[in-house]
């Protein structure tokens, strides 16, 4: 069953074409990896999916569970079950992490027509989820992403993913800035959430993440399009030979 | 704390945008429109006042007639016709009220709608309320418990009769009658307000709270509050305001005076959500208020905390006169303007005593076509050796049609004093909105969270039960400003 279908997506920013007839299908239960040189448009793709202002399609279509995404606001897309772990998570000064998490958690519950958790029950739930990601209480008392280290920010993104339990998650360079231990913890966190009804798309430069999060399909992105797709071995190939050969082969 | 989902519900279910925009049908007793000596005599007589009070009022009236309206604030509005206002309106009641049961049920219903904790259950919450309905205090709870420890908390009209020495000594001692046009007017026609007296060494056992409400059409409300805290005393006073929705503008010109003796502390918190007028700027309250505290004693402290979300025009500068050595003045403010609202607010810190310290944290949030000005003065007089001030003024803009201004005045006459001023203006960031919305919050929830974060330093100064209300208000006031 397809969750996400992107067909011939074209997008430009300041009259510069960034995405060029990009297509991608993601089915339930799948893990995809997108690799590609800096500036090839990976983050742009993730913003486009999440519905960021200014990242509207010029041409093409995106559907999520057969619903046309292009007309929906970021929160509506989120509520359908689309999650984006930001490459650069945003600081919210003055907003306590715990309260923010409770807010998004209960807002999601409410959207699903489920019962919201009381403050106390939420705290219990949060502790458990945070513990699995080795996130300390102390961090949750701080303001959202404010003064977090690179690694803390990435873990906090996965914590939100775990709380929202999305249908499809796009992780934009979640591995960058993580040391080996943290990488392991985060990967395990993602793997634990994985099941046959949801899907994960990881954007990364490095094979080392893919040692932990095993992709079913690997895509190589360059200059706004996917130029090659293959199985997990493609990532190993890139790791060994770099992108240049694939790029050349294409030209 | 961020806005709760409850906030959002509330916003969503508020079909009529101003939640407090109902008015109460009750019989009222009012003086004819207009202002002259006879009206003042009428008010004084209604209040059964002693002669000295009447004389004081008449004197103020004389002075007022010779004064000019101030025009330095960055607000604009049509001229007010002072002869077109009722200066006295009171719910009709035949006898003195001894308990809540005797209060007009219609009135109680109004309070209920306002969420004022007047009933038994709410009393358990530990809030004593002196509710001012138009011009007369109709119910005062907890007074007995307070009087056990010697605290006086009553309508000022009663204090004038029962504690004339205290009132005589302090009324006008912090805010002189002729301080400005509106204080002179208030001194002539004030109809009610609260009086608080904390004796030596007493920490007031509960938060004192007064809700003001303008109900009657075309009524100016001129309340007058006086709080005196003796040596080593402490009080936290909460003031909340709402007014019904009306097409015409209403005037509110209050005077609040605080006096703090040696080592005493006064914490004065306000949540002001008078009717702000409609989206086009029709109607709404003119809120022209003079609030000032005097740290008369050494090591005394006065803190003003305000969350201003309402009124079509706000003109208000809660100030501190730091006379006692080592005294401390604080001002924490959140002022939100939306649509056509105008706010010109800030503070004055007058350093007179040695080692006096003041802190000013002001957070202005503007949306719609509104105007939001911070106006602050820090004055370090010659005697104020070693005085310190820290001012931080942050403005947040939502949209492109509003504006924020910061007008600091610093007069420093002492070389070893230290005055620091920081100011920032930022737009609500698209990054932050997108981040919150990606997590499923809609534009209004997201804005409310970001704005509450922006105001954090001030909100944490509010007493708990007020903080929750204030957060909700922030959500409600910004409704329609994004998306
Ligand atoms: N807001 C923007 N304004 C102008 N150019 C942008 C903007 N965002 C991205 N780009 C350009 O789009 C291209 C793709 O960027 P990005 O999606 O961040 O690539 P990647 O994530 O693959 O490194 C780059 O050339 C970048 O300079
Ligand atoms: Mg990127």
mmCIF file of C-alpha atoms in Angstrom, chain B residues 89-361:
data_model
loop_
_atom_site.group_PDB
_atom_site.id
_atom_site.type_symbol
_atom_site.label_atom_id
_atom_site.label_comp_id
_atom_site.label_asym_id
_atom_site.label_seq_id
_atom_site.Cartn_x
_atom_site.Cartn_y
_atom_site.Cartn_z
ATOM 1 C CA UNK B 89 -24.043 54.654 38.699
ATOM 2 C CA UNK B 90 -24.790 52.065 41.328
ATOM 3 C CA UNK B 91 -26.903 48.923 41.381
ATOM 4 C CA UNK B 92 -30.061 49.760 43.352
ATOM 5 C CA UNK B 93 -30.129 48.034 46.670
ATOM 6 C CA UNK B 94 -32.335 48.908 49.570
ATOM 7 C CA UNK B 95 -30.171 48.023 52.467
ATOM 8 C CA UNK B 96 -26.656 47.221 53.381
ATOM 9 C CA UNK B 97 -25.545 43.759 52.356
ATOM 10 C CA UNK B 98 -24.358 41.422 55.034
ATOM 11 C CA UNK B 99 -23.680 38.337 53.020
ATOM 12 C CA UNK B 100 -23.465 37.069 49.498
ATOM 13 C CA UNK B 101 -26.988 35.660 49.744
ATOM 14 C CA UNK B 102 -28.302 39.156 49.731
ATOM 15 C CA UNK B 103 -26.565 40.122 46.552
ATOM 16 C CA UNK B 104 -28.739 40.515 43.448
ATOM 17 C CA UNK B 105 -28.688 37.098 41.731
ATOM 18 C CA UNK B 106 -28.353 38.822 38.344
ATOM 19 C CA UNK B 107 -25.196 40.392 39.595
ATOM 20 C CA UNK B 108 -23.887 37.111 40.865
ATOM 21 C CA UNK B 109 -24.629 35.584 37.490
ATOM 22 C CA UNK B 110 -22.537 38.274 35.893
ATOM 23 C CA UNK B 111 -19.708 37.500 38.217
ATOM 24 C CA UNK B 112 -20.098 33.855 37.471
ATOM 25 C CA UNK B 113 -19.773 34.554 33.760
ATOM 26 C CA UNK B 114 -16.672 36.507 34.541
ATOM 27 C CA UNK B 115 -15.375 33.623 36.519
ATOM 28 C CA UNK B 116 -14.909 35.621 39.669
ATOM 29 C CA UNK B 117 -14.345 33.408 42.661
ATOM 30 C CA UNK B 118 -17.109 34.716 44.897
ATOM 31 C CA UNK B 119 -18.743 31.464 45.957
ATOM 32 C CA UNK B 120 -17.903 29.060 48.713
ATOM 33 C CA UNK B 121 -15.829 26.666 46.650
ATOM 34 C CA UNK B 122 -13.769 29.410 45.237
ATOM 35 C CA UNK B 123 -13.242 30.826 48.657
ATOM 36 C CA UNK B 124 -11.394 27.642 49.461
ATOM 37 C CA UNK B 125 -8.961 28.673 46.777
ATOM 38 C CA UNK B 126 -7.888 31.385 49.158
ATOM 39 C CA UNK B 127 -8.812 34.471 47.184
ATOM 40 C CA UNK B 128 -10.516 37.348 48.905
ATOM 41 C CA UNK B 129 -12.494 39.443 46.498
ATOM 42 C CA UNK B 130 -13.659 42.964 46.734
ATOM 43 C CA UNK B 131 -15.871 43.175 43.680
ATOM 44 C CA UNK B 132 -16.565 46.597 42.307
ATOM 45 C CA UNK B 133 -19.646 46.787 40.133
ATOM 46 C CA UNK B 134 -19.707 50.152 38.508
ATOM 47 C CA UNK B 135 -19.419 52.383 41.463
ATOM 48 C CA UNK B 136 -20.276 50.422 44.544
ATOM 49 C CA UNK B 137 -18.623 47.442 46.114
ATOM 50 C CA UNK B 138 -21.315 44.868 46.463
ATOM 51 C CA UNK B 139 -19.631 42.056 48.230
ATOM 52 C CA UNK B 140 -16.529 41.640 50.209
ATOM 53 C CA UNK B 141 -15.504 38.209 51.245
ATOM 54 C CA UNK B 142 -12.931 37.126 53.712
ATOM 55 C CA UNK B 143 -12.928 40.415 55.463
ATOM 56 C CA UNK B 144 -13.353 38.817 58.830
ATOM 57 C CA UNK B 145 -10.504 36.437 58.449
ATOM 58 C CA UNK B 146 -8.325 39.300 57.414
ATOM 59 C CA UNK B 147 -9.373 41.497 60.266
ATOM 60 C CA UNK B 148 -8.240 38.804 62.700
ATOM 61 C CA UNK B 149 -4.673 39.587 61.732
ATOM 62 C CA UNK B 150 -5.407 43.278 61.571
ATOM 63 C CA UNK B 151 -5.524 43.592 57.812
ATOM 64 C CA UNK B 152 -8.038 46.089 56.541
ATOM 65 C CA UNK B 153 -9.436 45.287 53.092
ATOM 66 C CA UNK B 154 -12.536 47.208 52.152
ATOM 67 C CA UNK B 155 -14.063 49.560 49.614
ATOM 68 C CA UNK B 156 -12.401 52.936 49.820
ATOM 69 C CA UNK B 157 -15.749 54.583 50.493
ATOM 70 C CA UNK B 158 -15.972 52.585 53.695
ATOM 71 C CA UNK B 159 -12.400 53.357 54.636
ATOM 72 C CA UNK B 160 -13.156 57.058 54.311
ATOM 73 C CA UNK B 161 -15.833 56.639 56.947
ATOM 74 C CA UNK B 162 -14.219 54.027 59.187
ATOM 75 C CA UNK B 163 -10.529 54.787 58.911
ATOM 76 C CA UNK B 164 -10.482 58.481 58.109
ATOM 77 C CA UNK B 165 -7.080 59.106 59.683
ATOM 78 C CA UNK B 166 -5.355 56.583 57.467
ATOM 79 C CA UNK B 167 -7.091 57.729 54.325
ATOM 80 C CA UNK B 168 -6.532 61.398 55.073
ATOM 81 C CA UNK B 169 -2.869 60.773 55.709
ATOM 82 C CA UNK B 170 -2.140 58.881 52.522
ATOM 83 C CA UNK B 171 -4.662 59.793 49.840
ATOM 84 C CA UNK B 172 -2.950 61.996 47.304
ATOM 85 C CA UNK B 173 0.399 61.505 49.028
ATOM 86 C CA UNK B 174 1.804 59.418 46.194
ATOM 87 C CA UNK B 175 -0.198 60.735 43.280
ATOM 88 C CA UNK B 176 -0.860 64.422 43.867
ATOM 89 C CA UNK B 177 -4.263 65.663 42.778
ATOM 90 C CA UNK B 178 -2.742 67.736 40.016
ATOM 91 C CA UNK B 179 -0.268 65.122 38.836
ATOM 92 C CA UNK B 180 -2.071 65.094 35.522
ATOM 93 C CA UNK B 181 -5.410 65.898 33.950
ATOM 94 C CA UNK B 182 -6.937 62.514 34.706
ATOM 95 C CA UNK B 183 -5.734 62.307 38.294
ATOM 96 C CA UNK B 184 -7.369 65.636 39.017
ATOM 97 C CA UNK B 185 -10.563 64.397 37.390
ATOM 98 C CA UNK B 186 -10.400 61.168 39.355
ATOM 99 C CA UNK B 187 -9.813 63.014 42.618
ATOM 100 C CA UNK B 188 -12.960 65.031 42.017
ATOM 101 C CA UNK B 189 -15.296 62.224 41.034
ATOM 102 C CA UNK B 190 -13.882 58.874 42.151
ATOM 103 C CA UNK B 191 -16.674 56.574 43.191
ATOM 104 C CA UNK B 192 -15.033 53.458 44.491
ATOM 105 C CA UNK B 193 -12.012 51.262 44.653
ATOM 106 C CA UNK B 194 -10.207 49.341 47.339
ATOM 107 C CA UNK B 195 -8.390 50.198 50.490
ATOM 108 C CA UNK B 196 -5.786 47.898 51.962
ATOM 109 C CA UNK B 197 -3.903 48.391 55.193
ATOM 110 C CA UNK B 198 -1.309 45.889 56.389
ATOM 111 C CA UNK B 199 -0.140 46.555 59.941
ATOM 112 C CA UNK B 200 3.412 46.256 61.125
ATOM 113 C CA UNK B 201 4.969 42.825 60.757
ATOM 114 C CA UNK B 202 1.939 41.225 59.126
ATOM 115 C CA UNK B 203 2.257 39.082 56.035
ATOM 116 C CA UNK B 204 -1.170 39.152 54.489
ATOM 117 C CA UNK B 205 -2.332 35.509 54.670
ATOM 118 C CA UNK B 206 -3.940 35.480 51.225
ATOM 119 C CA UNK B 207 -3.816 37.172 47.873
ATOM 120 C CA UNK B 208 -6.200 40.095 47.781
ATOM 121 C CA UNK B 209 -8.129 40.526 44.599
ATOM 122 C CA UNK B 210 -10.469 43.069 43.107
ATOM 123 C CA UNK B 211 -12.356 42.771 39.913
ATOM 124 C CA UNK B 212 -13.468 45.929 38.312
ATOM 125 C CA UNK B 213 -16.132 46.002 35.748
ATOM 126 C CA UNK B 214 -17.800 48.772 33.846
ATOM 127 C CA UNK B 215 -21.363 47.770 33.150
ATOM 128 C CA UNK B 216 -23.558 50.815 32.786
ATOM 129 C CA UNK B 217 -23.620 52.531 29.383
ATOM 130 C CA UNK B 218 -21.769 55.809 29.152
ATOM 131 C CA UNK B 219 -20.380 55.524 32.621
ATOM 132 C CA UNK B 220 -16.934 56.616 33.370
ATOM 133 C CA UNK B 221 -15.360 54.502 36.001
ATOM 134 C CA UNK B 222 -13.102 56.374 38.327
ATOM 135 C CA UNK B 223 -11.857 54.040 40.940
ATOM 136 C CA UNK B 224 -9.296 54.880 43.494
ATOM 137 C CA UNK B 225 -7.166 52.362 45.272
ATOM 138 C CA UNK B 226 -4.912 52.954 48.208
ATOM 139 C CA UNK B 227 -2.611 50.347 49.705
ATOM 140 C CA UNK B 228 -0.494 51.055 52.762
ATOM 141 C CA UNK B 229 1.904 48.472 54.169
ATOM 142 C CA UNK B 230 3.617 49.141 57.470
ATOM 143 C CA UNK B 231 7.113 47.994 58.487
ATOM 144 C CA UNK B 232 7.917 44.435 57.521
ATOM 145 C CA UNK B 233 4.459 43.820 56.142
ATOM 146 C CA UNK B 234 3.688 42.037 52.888
ATOM 147 C CA UNK B 235 0.776 41.974 50.507
ATOM 148 C CA UNK B 236 0.084 40.611 47.050
ATOM 149 C CA UNK B 237 -2.784 42.344 45.341
ATOM 150 C CA UNK B 238 -4.474 41.199 42.143
ATOM 151 C CA UNK B 239 -6.577 43.346 39.929
ATOM 152 C CA UNK B 240 -8.564 42.018 37.003
ATOM 153 C CA UNK B 241 -10.768 43.979 34.669
ATOM 154 C CA UNK B 242 -13.375 43.265 32.043
ATOM 155 C CA UNK B 243 -16.074 45.420 30.497
ATOM 156 C CA UNK B 244 -19.073 44.662 28.307
ATOM 157 C CA UNK B 245 -19.037 45.215 24.612
ATOM 158 C CA UNK B 246 -20.496 48.518 23.497
ATOM 159 C CA UNK B 247 -20.279 50.586 20.365
ATOM 160 C CA UNK B 248 -19.430 53.787 22.120
ATOM 161 C CA UNK B 249 -16.203 54.388 23.952
ATOM 162 C CA UNK B 250 -16.043 54.464 27.702
ATOM 163 C CA UNK B 251 -13.588 56.228 29.900
ATOM 164 C CA UNK B 252 -11.733 54.607 32.727
ATOM 165 C CA UNK B 253 -9.488 56.923 34.691
ATOM 166 C CA UNK B 254 -8.244 55.224 37.819
ATOM 167 C CA UNK B 255 -5.697 56.218 40.406
ATOM 168 C CA UNK B 256 -3.768 53.646 42.407
ATOM 169 C CA UNK B 257 -1.438 54.646 45.227
ATOM 170 C CA UNK B 258 0.894 52.320 47.101
ATOM 171 C CA UNK B 259 2.918 53.150 50.181
ATOM 172 C CA UNK B 260 5.619 50.777 51.461
ATOM 173 C CA UNK B 261 7.335 51.318 54.799
ATOM 174 C CA UNK B 262 10.610 49.834 56.097
ATOM 175 C CA UNK B 263 11.348 46.315 54.860
ATOM 176 C CA UNK B 264 7.825 45.922 53.565
ATOM 177 C CA UNK B 265 6.793 44.516 50.212
ATOM 178 C CA UNK B 266 3.911 45.165 47.865
ATOM 179 C CA UNK B 267 3.274 43.035 44.828
ATOM 180 C CA UNK B 268 0.602 44.470 42.573
ATOM 181 C CA UNK B 269 -0.560 42.391 39.616
ATOM 182 C CA UNK B 270 -3.012 43.395 36.931
ATOM 183 C CA UNK B 271 -4.649 41.495 34.161
ATOM 184 C CA UNK B 272 -6.484 44.031 32.074
ATOM 185 C CA UNK B 273 -8.857 42.900 29.372
ATOM 186 C CA UNK B 274 -11.336 45.718 29.052
ATOM 187 C CA UNK B 275 -13.276 45.575 25.807
ATOM 188 C CA UNK B 276 -10.765 46.522 23.069
ATOM 189 C CA UNK B 277 -13.253 47.701 20.446
ATOM 190 C CA UNK B 278 -14.066 45.832 17.260
ATOM 191 C CA UNK B 279 -11.745 45.055 14.359
ATOM 192 C CA UNK B 280 -12.325 48.467 12.839
ATOM 193 C CA UNK B 281 -11.622 50.194 16.122
ATOM 194 C CA UNK B 282 -15.217 51.040 16.967
ATOM 195 C CA UNK B 283 -15.984 51.154 20.675
ATOM 196 C CA UNK B 284 -13.762 50.029 23.496
ATOM 197 C CA UNK B 285 -12.442 51.429 26.719
ATOM 198 C CA UNK B 286 -10.158 54.402 27.078
ATOM 199 C CA UNK B 287 -7.937 53.275 29.887
ATOM 200 C CA UNK B 288 -6.133 56.308 31.291
ATOM 201 C CA UNK B 289 -4.690 55.196 34.548
ATOM 202 C CA UNK B 290 -2.179 56.583 37.000
ATOM 203 C CA UNK B 291 -0.539 54.010 39.225
ATOM 204 C CA UNK B 292 2.326 54.854 41.467
ATOM 205 C CA UNK B 293 4.038 53.359 44.451
ATOM 206 C CA UNK B 294 6.244 55.010 46.989
ATOM 207 C CA UNK B 295 8.982 53.028 48.707
ATOM 208 C CA UNK B 296 8.995 55.301 51.692
ATOM 209 C CA UNK B 297 10.876 52.985 54.012
ATOM 210 C CA UNK B 298 14.357 51.562 53.783
ATOM 211 C CA UNK B 299 14.712 48.150 52.168
ATOM 212 C CA UNK B 300 11.164 48.264 50.942
ATOM 213 C CA UNK B 301 10.065 46.796 47.641
ATOM 214 C CA UNK B 302 7.269 47.433 45.188
ATOM 215 C CA UNK B 303 6.644 45.216 42.160
ATOM 216 C CA UNK B 304 4.191 45.994 39.409
ATOM 217 C CA UNK B 305 3.265 43.158 37.093
ATOM 218 C CA UNK B 306 0.794 43.799 34.341
ATOM 219 C CA UNK B 307 -0.689 41.920 31.446
ATOM 220 C CA UNK B 308 -2.520 44.399 29.280
ATOM 221 C CA UNK B 309 -4.563 42.861 26.502
ATOM 222 C CA UNK B 310 -7.691 44.980 26.390
ATOM 223 C CA UNK B 311 -8.901 48.570 25.991
ATOM 224 C CA UNK B 312 -8.985 50.473 22.743
ATOM 225 C CA UNK B 313 -6.515 52.940 24.186
ATOM 226 C CA UNK B 314 -4.209 52.296 27.103
ATOM 227 C CA UNK B 315 -2.298 55.103 28.700
ATOM 228 C CA UNK B 316 -0.647 53.783 31.779
ATOM 229 C CA UNK B 317 2.707 54.016 33.546
ATOM 230 C CA UNK B 318 2.855 52.218 36.885
ATOM 231 C CA UNK B 319 5.779 53.840 38.613
ATOM 232 C CA UNK B 320 7.946 53.654 41.703
ATOM 233 C CA UNK B 321 9.383 56.430 43.790
ATOM 234 C CA UNK B 322 12.372 54.865 45.508
ATOM 235 C CA UNK B 323 12.861 57.098 48.524
ATOM 236 C CA UNK B 324 14.057 54.705 51.193
ATOM 237 C CA UNK B 325 17.683 53.627 51.017
ATOM 238 C CA UNK B 326 18.138 50.180 49.460
ATOM 239 C CA UNK B 327 14.580 50.140 48.224
ATOM 240 C CA UNK B 328 13.648 48.193 45.115
ATOM 241 C CA UNK B 329 11.215 48.913 42.324
ATOM 242 C CA UNK B 330 10.185 46.401 39.677
ATOM 243 C CA UNK B 331 8.027 46.623 36.604
ATOM 244 C CA UNK B 332 7.111 43.578 34.565
ATOM 245 C CA UNK B 333 4.807 44.185 31.676
ATOM 246 C CA UNK B 334 3.198 42.403 28.794
ATOM 247 C CA UNK B 335 1.178 44.644 26.512
ATOM 248 C CA UNK B 336 -0.636 43.101 23.595
ATOM 249 C CA UNK B 337 -2.362 45.131 20.928
ATOM 250 C CA UNK B 338 -4.332 43.776 18.015
ATOM 251 C CA UNK B 339 -6.598 45.238 15.330
ATOM 252 C CA UNK B 340 -6.940 48.981 15.950
ATOM 253 C CA UNK B 341 -5.826 49.044 19.585
ATOM 254 C CA UNK B 342 -3.344 51.625 20.791
ATOM 255 C CA UNK B 343 -1.196 51.230 23.855
ATOM 256 C CA UNK B 344 1.250 53.705 25.289
ATOM 257 C CA UNK B 345 2.525 52.166 28.445
ATOM 258 C CA UNK B 346 5.649 51.854 30.513
ATOM 259 C CA UNK B 347 6.968 52.974 33.839
ATOM 260 C CA UNK B 348 8.869 55.585 35.750
ATOM 261 C CA UNK B 349 11.531 54.701 38.279
ATOM 262 C CA UNK B 350 12.552 57.655 40.390
ATOM 263 C CA UNK B 351 15.689 56.884 42.396
ATOM 264 C CA UNK B 352 16.099 59.117 45.438
ATOM 265 C CA UNK B 353 17.512 56.879 48.180
ATOM 266 C CA UNK B 354 20.994 55.380 48.256
ATOM 267 C CA UNK B 355 21.587 51.944 46.731
ATOM 268 C CA UNK B 356 18.137 51.881 45.236
ATOM 269 C CA UNK B 357 17.558 49.321 42.526
ATOM 270 C CA UNK B 358 15.031 49.050 39.754
ATOM 271 C CA UNK B 359 14.287 46.462 37.115
ATOM 272 C CA UNK B 360 12.102 46.999 34.092
ATOM 273 C CA UNK B 361 11.103 44.147 31.819
#
